[in-house]
């Protein structure tokens, strides 16, 4: 049975580019990339089965 994918709401509100540090920062000045990010992994092995994981999902910060 086909099911609709789970949806994740994300926002970049308040995120700005820090020219000196060459990265996006949150309003508190911490790097934006340290937050979980929305990502997609459906059918990344391209076998046409869509069997990798649910899509989309939150990727943990690196």
Coordinates of C-alpha atoms in Angstrom, one line a residue:
X1 CA 0.0 0.0 0.0
X2 CA 1.4 3.4 -0.9
X3 CA 1.5 6.0 1.8
X4 CA 2.2 9.7 1.6
X5 CA 5.8 10.6 2.7
X6 CA 6.3 12.2 6.1
X7 CA 6.9 15.9 5.8
X8 CA 9.4 18.0 7.7
X9 CA 8.9 21.7 8.2
X10 CA 12.1 23.6 8.1
X11 CA 13.0 27.3 8.2
X12 CA 16.0 29.5 7.5
X13 CA 14.4 32.5 9.2
X14 CA 17.1 34.6 10.9
X15 CA 19.9 32.7 9.2
X16 CA 22.4 35.1 7.6
X17 CA 25.7 34.9 5.7
X18 CA 28.8 35.8 7.8
X19 CA 31.3 37.1 5.3
X20 CA 34.3 36.9 7.6
X21 CA 33.7 33.3 8.6
X22 CA 32.3 32.3 5.2
X23 CA 29.3 30.4 6.5
X24 CA 25.7 30.8 7.4
X25 CA 25.0 31.7 11.1
X26 CA 21.9 31.5 13.2
X27 CA 20.7 34.7 15.0
X28 CA 22.7 33.7 18.1
X29 CA 25.9 33.6 16.0
X30 CA 26.4 29.8 16.0
X31 CA 27.0 28.1 12.7
X32 CA 23.8 27.0 11.0
X33 CA 25.3 23.7 9.8
X34 CA 25.4 22.5 13.4
X35 CA 21.6 22.1 13.4
X36 CA 19.8 19.1 12.1
X37 CA 19.2 19.6 8.3
X38 CA 16.3 18.4 6.1
X39 CA 17.6 15.7 3.7
X40 CA 16.4 13.2 1.3
X41 CA 17.4 9.6 0.7
X42 CA 14.7 8.0 -1.3
X43 CA 16.0 5.6 -3.9
X44 CA 19.6 6.8 -3.7
X45 CA 20.8 3.5 -5.0
X46 CA 18.6 4.2 -8.1
X47 CA 17.2 0.8 -8.4
X48 CA 13.7 2.2 -8.8
X49 CA 12.3 0.6 -5.7
X50 CA 12.3 3.6 -3.3
X51 CA 13.4 1.3 -0.5
X52 CA 16.2 3.2 1.2
X53 CA 14.4 5.2 4.0
X54 CA 11.4 7.4 4.4
X55 CA 11.7 10.7 2.7
X56 CA 12.3 13.4 3.8
X57 CA 14.1 13.1 7.1
X58 CA 16.3 15.1 9.4
X59 CA 20.0 14.5 9.1
X60 CA 22.0 15.0 12.3
X61 CA 24.4 17.8 12.4
X62 CA 28.0 16.9 11.5

